[in-house]
PDB file of C-alpha atoms in Angstrom:
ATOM      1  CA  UNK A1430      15.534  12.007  10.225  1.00  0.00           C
ATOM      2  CA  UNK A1431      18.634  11.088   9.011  1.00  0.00           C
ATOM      3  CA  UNK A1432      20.573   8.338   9.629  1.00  0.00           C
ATOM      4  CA  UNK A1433      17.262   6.708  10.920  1.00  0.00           C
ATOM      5  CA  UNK A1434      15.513   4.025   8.957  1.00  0.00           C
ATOM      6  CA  UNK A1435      12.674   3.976  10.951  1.00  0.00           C
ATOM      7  CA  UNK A1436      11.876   7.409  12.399  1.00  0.00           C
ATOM      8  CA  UNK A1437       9.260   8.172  14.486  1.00  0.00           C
ATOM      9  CA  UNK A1438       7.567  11.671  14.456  1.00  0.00           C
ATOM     10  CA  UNK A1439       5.097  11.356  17.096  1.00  0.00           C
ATOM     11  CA  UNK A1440       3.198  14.858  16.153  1.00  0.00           C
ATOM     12  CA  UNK A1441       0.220  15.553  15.322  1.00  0.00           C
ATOM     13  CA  UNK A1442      -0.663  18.892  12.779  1.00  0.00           C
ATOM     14  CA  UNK A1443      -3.770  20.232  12.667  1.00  0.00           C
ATOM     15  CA  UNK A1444      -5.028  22.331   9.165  1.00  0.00           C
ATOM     16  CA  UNK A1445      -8.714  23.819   8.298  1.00  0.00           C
ATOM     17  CA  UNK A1446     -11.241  22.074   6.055  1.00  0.00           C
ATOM     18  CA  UNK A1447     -14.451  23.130   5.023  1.00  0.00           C
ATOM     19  CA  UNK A1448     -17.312  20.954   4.242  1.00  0.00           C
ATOM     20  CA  UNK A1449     -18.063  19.797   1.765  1.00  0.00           C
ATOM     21  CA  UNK A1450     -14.849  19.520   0.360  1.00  0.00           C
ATOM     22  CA  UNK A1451     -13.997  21.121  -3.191  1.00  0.00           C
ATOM     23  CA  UNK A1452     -11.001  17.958  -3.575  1.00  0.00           C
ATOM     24  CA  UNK A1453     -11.655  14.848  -2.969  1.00  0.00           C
ATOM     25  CA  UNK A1454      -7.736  14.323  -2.032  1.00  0.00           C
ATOM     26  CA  UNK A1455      -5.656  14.756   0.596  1.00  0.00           C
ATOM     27  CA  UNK A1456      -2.102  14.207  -0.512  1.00  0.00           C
ATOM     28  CA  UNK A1457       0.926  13.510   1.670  1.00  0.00           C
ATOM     29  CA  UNK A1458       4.362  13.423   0.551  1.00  0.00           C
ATOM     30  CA  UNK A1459       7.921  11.985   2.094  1.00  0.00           C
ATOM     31  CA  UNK A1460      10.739  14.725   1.432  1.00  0.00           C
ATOM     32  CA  UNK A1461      14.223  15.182   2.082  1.00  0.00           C
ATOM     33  CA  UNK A1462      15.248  18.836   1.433  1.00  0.00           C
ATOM     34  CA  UNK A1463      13.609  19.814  -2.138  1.00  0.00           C
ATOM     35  CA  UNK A1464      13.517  16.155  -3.114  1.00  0.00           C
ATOM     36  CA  UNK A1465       9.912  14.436  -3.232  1.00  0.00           C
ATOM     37  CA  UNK A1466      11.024  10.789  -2.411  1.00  0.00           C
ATOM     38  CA  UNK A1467       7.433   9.061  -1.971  1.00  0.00           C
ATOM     39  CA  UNK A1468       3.691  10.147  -2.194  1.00  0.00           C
ATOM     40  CA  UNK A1469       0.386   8.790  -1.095  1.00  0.00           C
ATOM     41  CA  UNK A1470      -3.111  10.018  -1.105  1.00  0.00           C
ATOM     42  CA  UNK A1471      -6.325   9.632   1.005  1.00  0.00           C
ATOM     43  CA  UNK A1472      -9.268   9.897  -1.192  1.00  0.00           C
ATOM     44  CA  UNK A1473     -12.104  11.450   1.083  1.00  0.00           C
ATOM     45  CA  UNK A1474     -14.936   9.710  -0.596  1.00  0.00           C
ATOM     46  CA  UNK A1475     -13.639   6.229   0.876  1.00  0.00           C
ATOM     47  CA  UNK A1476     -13.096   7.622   4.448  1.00  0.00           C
ATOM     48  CA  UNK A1477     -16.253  10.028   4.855  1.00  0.00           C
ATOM     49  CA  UNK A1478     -19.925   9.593   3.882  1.00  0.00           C
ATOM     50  CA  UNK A1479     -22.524  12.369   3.204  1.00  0.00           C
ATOM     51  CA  UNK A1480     -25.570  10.069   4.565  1.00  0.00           C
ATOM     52  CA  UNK A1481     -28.593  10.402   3.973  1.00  0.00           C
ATOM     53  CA  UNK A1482     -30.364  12.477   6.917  1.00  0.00           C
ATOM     54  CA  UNK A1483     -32.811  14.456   4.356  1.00  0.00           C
ATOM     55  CA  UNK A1484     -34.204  11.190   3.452  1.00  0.00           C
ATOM     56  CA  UNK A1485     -34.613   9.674   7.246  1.00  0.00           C
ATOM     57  CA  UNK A1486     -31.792   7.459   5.646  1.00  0.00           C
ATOM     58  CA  UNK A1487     -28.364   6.159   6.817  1.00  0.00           C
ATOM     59  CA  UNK A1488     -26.572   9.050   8.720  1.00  0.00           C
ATOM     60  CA  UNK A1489     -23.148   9.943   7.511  1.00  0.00           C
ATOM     61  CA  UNK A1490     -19.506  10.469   8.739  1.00  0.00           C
ATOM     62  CA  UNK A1491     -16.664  12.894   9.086  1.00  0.00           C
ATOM     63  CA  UNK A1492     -13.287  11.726   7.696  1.00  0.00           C
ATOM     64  CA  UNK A1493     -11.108  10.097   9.820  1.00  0.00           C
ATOM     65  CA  UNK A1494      -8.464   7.075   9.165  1.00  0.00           C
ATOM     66  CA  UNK A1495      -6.486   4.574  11.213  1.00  0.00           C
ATOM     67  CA  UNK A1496      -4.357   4.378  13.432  1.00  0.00           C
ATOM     68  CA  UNK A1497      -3.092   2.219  10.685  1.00  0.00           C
ATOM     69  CA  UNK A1498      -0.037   2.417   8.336  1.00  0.00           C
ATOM     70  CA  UNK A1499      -0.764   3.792   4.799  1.00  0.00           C
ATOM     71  CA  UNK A1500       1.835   2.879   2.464  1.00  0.00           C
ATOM     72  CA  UNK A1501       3.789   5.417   0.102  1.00  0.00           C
ATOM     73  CA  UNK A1502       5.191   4.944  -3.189  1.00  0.00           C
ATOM     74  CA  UNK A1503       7.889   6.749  -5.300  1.00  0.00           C
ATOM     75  CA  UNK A1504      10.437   6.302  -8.415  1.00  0.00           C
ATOM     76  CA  UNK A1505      12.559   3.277  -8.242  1.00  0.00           C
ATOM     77  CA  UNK A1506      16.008   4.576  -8.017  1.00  0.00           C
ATOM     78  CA  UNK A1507      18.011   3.571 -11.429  1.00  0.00           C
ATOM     79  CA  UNK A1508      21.229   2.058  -9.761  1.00  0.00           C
ATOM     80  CA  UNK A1509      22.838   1.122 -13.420  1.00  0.00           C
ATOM     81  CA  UNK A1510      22.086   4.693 -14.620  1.00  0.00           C
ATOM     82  CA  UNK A1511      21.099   3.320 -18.241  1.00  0.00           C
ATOM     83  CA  UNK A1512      19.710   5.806 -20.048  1.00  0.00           C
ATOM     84  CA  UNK A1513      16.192   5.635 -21.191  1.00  0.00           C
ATOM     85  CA  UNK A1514      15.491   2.775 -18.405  1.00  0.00           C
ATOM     86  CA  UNK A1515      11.896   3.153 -17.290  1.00  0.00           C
ATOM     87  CA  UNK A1516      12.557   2.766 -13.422  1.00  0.00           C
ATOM     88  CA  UNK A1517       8.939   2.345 -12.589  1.00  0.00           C
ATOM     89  CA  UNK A1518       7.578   2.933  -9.308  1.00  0.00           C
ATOM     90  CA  UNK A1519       8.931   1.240  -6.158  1.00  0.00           C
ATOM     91  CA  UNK A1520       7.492   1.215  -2.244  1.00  0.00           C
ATOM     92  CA  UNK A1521       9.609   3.361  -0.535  1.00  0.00           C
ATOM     93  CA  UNK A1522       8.152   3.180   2.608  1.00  0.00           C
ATOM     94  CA  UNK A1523       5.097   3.376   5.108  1.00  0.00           C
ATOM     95  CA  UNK A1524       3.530   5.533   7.812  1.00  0.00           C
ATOM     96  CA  UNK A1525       1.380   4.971  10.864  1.00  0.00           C
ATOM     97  CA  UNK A1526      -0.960   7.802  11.370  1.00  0.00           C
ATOM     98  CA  UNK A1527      -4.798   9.013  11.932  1.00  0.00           C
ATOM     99  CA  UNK A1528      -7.003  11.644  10.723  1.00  0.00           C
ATOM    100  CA  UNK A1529      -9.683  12.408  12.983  1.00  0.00           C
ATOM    101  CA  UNK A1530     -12.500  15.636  12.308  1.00  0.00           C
ATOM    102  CA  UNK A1531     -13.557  17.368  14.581  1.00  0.00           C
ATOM    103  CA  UNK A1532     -16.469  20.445  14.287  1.00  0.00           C
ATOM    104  CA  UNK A1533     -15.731  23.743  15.607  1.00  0.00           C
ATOM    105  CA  UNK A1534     -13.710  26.931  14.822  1.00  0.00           C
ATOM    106  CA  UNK A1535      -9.770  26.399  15.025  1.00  0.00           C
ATOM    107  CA  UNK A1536      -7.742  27.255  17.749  1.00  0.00           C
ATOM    108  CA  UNK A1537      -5.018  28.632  15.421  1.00  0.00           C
ATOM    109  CA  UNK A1538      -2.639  25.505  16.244  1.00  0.00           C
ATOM    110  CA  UNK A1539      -0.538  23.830  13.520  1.00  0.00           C
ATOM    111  CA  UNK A1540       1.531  21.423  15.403  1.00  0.00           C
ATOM    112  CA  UNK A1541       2.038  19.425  18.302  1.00  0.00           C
ATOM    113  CA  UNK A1542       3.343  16.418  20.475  1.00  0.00           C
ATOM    114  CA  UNK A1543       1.487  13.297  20.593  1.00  0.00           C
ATOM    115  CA  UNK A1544       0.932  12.465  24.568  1.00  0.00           C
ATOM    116  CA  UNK A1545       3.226   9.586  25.529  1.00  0.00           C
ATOM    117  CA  UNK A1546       0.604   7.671  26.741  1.00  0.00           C
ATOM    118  CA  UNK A1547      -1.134   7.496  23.151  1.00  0.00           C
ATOM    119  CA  UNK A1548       1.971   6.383  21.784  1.00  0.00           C
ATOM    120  CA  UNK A1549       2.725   3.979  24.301  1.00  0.00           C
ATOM    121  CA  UNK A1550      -1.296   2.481  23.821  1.00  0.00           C
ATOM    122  CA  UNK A1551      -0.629   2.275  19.964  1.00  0.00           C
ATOM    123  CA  UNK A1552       2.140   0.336  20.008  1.00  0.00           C
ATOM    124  CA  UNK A1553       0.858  -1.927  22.589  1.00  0.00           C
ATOM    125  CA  UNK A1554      -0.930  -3.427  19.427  1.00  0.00           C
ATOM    126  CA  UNK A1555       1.604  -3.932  16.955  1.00  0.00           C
ATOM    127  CA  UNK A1556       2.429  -7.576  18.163  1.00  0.00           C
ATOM    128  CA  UNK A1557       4.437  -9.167  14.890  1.00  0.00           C
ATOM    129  CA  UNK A1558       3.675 -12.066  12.601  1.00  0.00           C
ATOM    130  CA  UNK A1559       5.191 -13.608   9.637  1.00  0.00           C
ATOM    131  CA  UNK A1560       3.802 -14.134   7.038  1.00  0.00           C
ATOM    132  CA  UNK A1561       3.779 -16.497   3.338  1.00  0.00           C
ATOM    133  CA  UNK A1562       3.128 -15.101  -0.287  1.00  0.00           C
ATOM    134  CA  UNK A1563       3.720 -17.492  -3.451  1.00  0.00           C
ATOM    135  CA  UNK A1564       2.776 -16.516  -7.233  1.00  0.00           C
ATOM    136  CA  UNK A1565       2.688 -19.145  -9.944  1.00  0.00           C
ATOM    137  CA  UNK A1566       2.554 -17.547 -13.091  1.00  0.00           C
ATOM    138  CA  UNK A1567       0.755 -19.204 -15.746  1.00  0.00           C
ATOM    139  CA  UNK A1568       0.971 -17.494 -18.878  1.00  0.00           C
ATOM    140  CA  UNK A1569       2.792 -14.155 -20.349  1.00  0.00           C
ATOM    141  CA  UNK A1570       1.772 -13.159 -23.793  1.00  0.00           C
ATOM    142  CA  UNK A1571       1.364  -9.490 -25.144  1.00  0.00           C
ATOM    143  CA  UNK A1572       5.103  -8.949 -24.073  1.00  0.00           C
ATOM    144  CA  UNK A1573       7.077  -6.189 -25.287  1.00  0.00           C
ATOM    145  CA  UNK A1574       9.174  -7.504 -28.291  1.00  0.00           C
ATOM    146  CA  UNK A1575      13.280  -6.891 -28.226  1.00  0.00           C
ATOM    147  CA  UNK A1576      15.832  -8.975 -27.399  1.00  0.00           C
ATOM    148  CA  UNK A1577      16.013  -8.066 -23.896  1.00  0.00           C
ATOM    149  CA  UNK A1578      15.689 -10.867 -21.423  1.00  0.00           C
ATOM    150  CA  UNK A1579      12.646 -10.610 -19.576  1.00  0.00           C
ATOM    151  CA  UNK A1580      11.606 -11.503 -16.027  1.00  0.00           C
ATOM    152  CA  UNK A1581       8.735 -11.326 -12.928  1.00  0.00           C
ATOM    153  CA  UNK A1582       9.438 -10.119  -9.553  1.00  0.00           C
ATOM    154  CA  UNK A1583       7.003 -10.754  -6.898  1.00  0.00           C
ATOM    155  CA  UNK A1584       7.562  -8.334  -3.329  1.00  0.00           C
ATOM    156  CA  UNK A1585       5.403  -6.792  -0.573  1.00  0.00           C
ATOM    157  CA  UNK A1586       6.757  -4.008   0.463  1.00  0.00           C
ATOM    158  CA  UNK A1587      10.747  -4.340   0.602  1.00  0.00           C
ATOM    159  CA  UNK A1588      10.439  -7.619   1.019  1.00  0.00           C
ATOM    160  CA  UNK A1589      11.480  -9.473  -2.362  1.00  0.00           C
ATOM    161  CA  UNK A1590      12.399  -5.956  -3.719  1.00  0.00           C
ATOM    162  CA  UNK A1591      15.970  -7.119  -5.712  1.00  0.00           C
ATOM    163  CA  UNK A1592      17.172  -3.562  -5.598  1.00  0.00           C
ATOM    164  CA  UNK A1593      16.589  -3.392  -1.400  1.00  0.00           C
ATOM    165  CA  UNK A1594      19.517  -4.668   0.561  1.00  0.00           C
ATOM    166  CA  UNK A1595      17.789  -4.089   3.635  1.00  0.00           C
ATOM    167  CA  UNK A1596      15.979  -7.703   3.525  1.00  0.00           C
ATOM    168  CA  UNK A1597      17.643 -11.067   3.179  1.00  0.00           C
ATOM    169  CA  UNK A1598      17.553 -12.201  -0.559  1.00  0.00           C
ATOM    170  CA  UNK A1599      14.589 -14.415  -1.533  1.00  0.00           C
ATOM    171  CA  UNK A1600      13.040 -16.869  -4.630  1.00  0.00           C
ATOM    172  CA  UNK A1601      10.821 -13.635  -5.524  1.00  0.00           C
ATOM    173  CA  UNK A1602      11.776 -13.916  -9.144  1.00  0.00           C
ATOM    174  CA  UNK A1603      10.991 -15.811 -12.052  1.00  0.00           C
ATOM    175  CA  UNK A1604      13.955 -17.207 -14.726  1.00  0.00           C
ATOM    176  CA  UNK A1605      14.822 -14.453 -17.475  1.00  0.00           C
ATOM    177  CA  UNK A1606      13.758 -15.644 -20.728  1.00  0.00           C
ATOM    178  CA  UNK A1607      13.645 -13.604 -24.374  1.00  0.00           C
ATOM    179  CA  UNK A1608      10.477 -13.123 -25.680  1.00  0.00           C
ATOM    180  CA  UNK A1609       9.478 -14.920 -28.986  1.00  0.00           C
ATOM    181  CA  UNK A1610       6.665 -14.070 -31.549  1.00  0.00           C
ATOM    182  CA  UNK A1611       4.110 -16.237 -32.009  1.00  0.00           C
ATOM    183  CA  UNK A1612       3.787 -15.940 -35.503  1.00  0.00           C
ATOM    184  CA  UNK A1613       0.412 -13.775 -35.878  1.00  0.00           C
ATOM    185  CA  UNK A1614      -0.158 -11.259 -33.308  1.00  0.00           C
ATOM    186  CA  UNK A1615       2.085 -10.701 -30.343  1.00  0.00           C
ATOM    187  CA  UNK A1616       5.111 -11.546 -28.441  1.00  0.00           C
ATOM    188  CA  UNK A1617       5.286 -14.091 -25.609  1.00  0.00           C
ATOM    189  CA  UNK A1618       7.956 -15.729 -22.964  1.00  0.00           C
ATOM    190  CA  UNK A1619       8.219 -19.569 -23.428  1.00  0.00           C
ATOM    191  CA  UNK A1620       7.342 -21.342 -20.163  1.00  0.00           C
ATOM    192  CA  UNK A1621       5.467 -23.885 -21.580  1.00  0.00           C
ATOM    193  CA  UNK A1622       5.031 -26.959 -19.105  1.00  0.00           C
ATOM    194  CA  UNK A1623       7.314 -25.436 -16.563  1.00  0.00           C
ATOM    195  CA  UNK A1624       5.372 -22.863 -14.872  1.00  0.00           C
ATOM    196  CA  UNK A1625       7.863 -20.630 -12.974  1.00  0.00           C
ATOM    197  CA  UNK A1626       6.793 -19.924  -9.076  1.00  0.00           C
ATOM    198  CA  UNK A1627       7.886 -16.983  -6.566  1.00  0.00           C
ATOM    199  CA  UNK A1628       7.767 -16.958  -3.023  1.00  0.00           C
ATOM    200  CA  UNK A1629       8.405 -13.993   0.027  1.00  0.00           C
ATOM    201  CA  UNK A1630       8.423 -14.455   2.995  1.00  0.00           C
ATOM    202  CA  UNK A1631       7.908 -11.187   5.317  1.00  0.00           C
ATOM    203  CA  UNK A1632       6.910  -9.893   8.631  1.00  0.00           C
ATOM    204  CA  UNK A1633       4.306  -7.297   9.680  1.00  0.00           C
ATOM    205  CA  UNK A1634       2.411  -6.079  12.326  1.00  0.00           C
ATOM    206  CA  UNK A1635      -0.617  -8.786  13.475  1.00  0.00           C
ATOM    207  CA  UNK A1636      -3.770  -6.691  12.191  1.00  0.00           C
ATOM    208  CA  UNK A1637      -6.088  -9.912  12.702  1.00  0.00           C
ATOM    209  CA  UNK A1638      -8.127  -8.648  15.005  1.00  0.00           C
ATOM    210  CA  UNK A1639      -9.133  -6.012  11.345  1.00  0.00           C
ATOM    211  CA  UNK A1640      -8.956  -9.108   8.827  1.00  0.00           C
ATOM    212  CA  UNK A1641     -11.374 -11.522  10.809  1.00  0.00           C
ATOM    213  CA  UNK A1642     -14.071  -8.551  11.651  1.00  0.00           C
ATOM    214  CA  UNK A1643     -13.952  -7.975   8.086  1.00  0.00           C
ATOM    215  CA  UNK A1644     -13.886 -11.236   6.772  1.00  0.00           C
ATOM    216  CA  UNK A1645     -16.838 -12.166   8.764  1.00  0.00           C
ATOM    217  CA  UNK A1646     -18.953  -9.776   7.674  1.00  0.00           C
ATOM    218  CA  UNK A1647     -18.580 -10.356   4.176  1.00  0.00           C
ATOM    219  CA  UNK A1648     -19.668 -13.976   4.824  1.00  0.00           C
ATOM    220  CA  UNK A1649     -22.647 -12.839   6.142  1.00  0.00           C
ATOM    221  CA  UNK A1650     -23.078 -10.574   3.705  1.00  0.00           C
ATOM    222  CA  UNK A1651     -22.697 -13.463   0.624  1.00  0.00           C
ATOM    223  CA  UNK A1652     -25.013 -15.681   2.565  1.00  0.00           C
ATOM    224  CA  UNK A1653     -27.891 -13.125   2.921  1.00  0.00           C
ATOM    225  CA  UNK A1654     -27.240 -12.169  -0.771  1.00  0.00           C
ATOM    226  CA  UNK A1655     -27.719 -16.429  -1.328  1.00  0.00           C
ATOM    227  CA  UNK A1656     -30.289 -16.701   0.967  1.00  0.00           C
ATOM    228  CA  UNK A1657     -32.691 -13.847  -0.199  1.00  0.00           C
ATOM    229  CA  UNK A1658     -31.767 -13.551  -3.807  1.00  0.00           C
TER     230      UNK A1658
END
């Protein structure tokens, strides 16, 4: 949706699958004419389950995901245009959506509007925080040797990114040093006693209602482990 930044879809698609699944992938894909800009994938092994019911066990689970925003990835665009620069990968942006299964035989739909009152309920929790990251690197030997100047850059999401201009600038990179040999076996950059640091500062949606649930039950978790180990 061109011009847009931010678009919002608000659809919903609907497409067969049979059980069990040959692929264990469901792949989606950002593109702009012919042009793949970003991919991500949704491995169905980490949002389904089997179960167990033969064995009286623990039952399983269709796949379903979300509401929550999966992040998608993509080439880093080479603004200077050297050639043979590896661009990497860069995020490129995310989307919020959910898969949900349901059993049955489809009704031969492939598309539709998502009710206003869904979308007005979903966004009712996506209350903004800001948030802190730092990095202090320690150590970087095994470097590629040249006598290019090398550097860190440390960025969630846009934020940090050098190449965005769509975020205000931040310390989210380290000083560019060359790489010297150590004499034996590899290359390394000099930082010595001053250990460079990197710092972001962003702001996403509050999921802590998610992170506390979570962290919680990995506490009890460790302490039962403790406790009966």
């Amino acid at each position: 949706m061109p011009p847009s930044a931010n678009p919002e879809w608000n659809e919903v698609f609907f497409f067969p699958l049979r059980l069990p699944p040959i692929c264990d992938e469901i792949q989606l894909a950002i593109v702009s004419g012919s042009k793949v800009l970003a991919t991500a994938t949704l491995h169905l092994s980490h949002i389904s389950s089997a179960g167990a019911e033969l064995q009286e066990g623990t039952p399983g689970f269709l796949p379903c995901f979300g509401p929550s925003f999966l992040p998608f990835y993509g080439p880093r665009p080479d603004s200077a245009g050297t050639p043979g620069t590896d661009t990497g990968v860069a995020y490129r942006g995310r989307v919020l959506l959910e898969l949900s299964t349901h059993m049955g035989t489809p009704d031969g739909r492939q598309r539709d509007a998502i009710a206003p009152e869904d979308i007005a309920r979903v966004k009712g929790h996506l209350p903004r925080r800001r948030f802190g990251l730092c990095g202090v690197f320690y150590s970087a030997t095994m470097v590629p040797a040249g006598p290019e100047l090398l550097r860190f850059e440390l960025s969630l999401g846009h934020y940090g990114d050098t190449s965005n201009v769509t975020c205000k600038p931040a310390p989210s990179v380290t000083p560019q040093y060359c790489p010297l040999f150590d004499g034996n076996r590899y290359h390394y950059l000099p930082w010595y006693g001053d250990k460079p640091v990197a710092a972001v500062t962003s702001s996403w949606e509050d999921a802590g209602h998610r992170w506390d649930a979570l962290n919680l039950l990995r506490t009890v978790c460790r302490r039962l482990v403790s406790t009966h180990g």
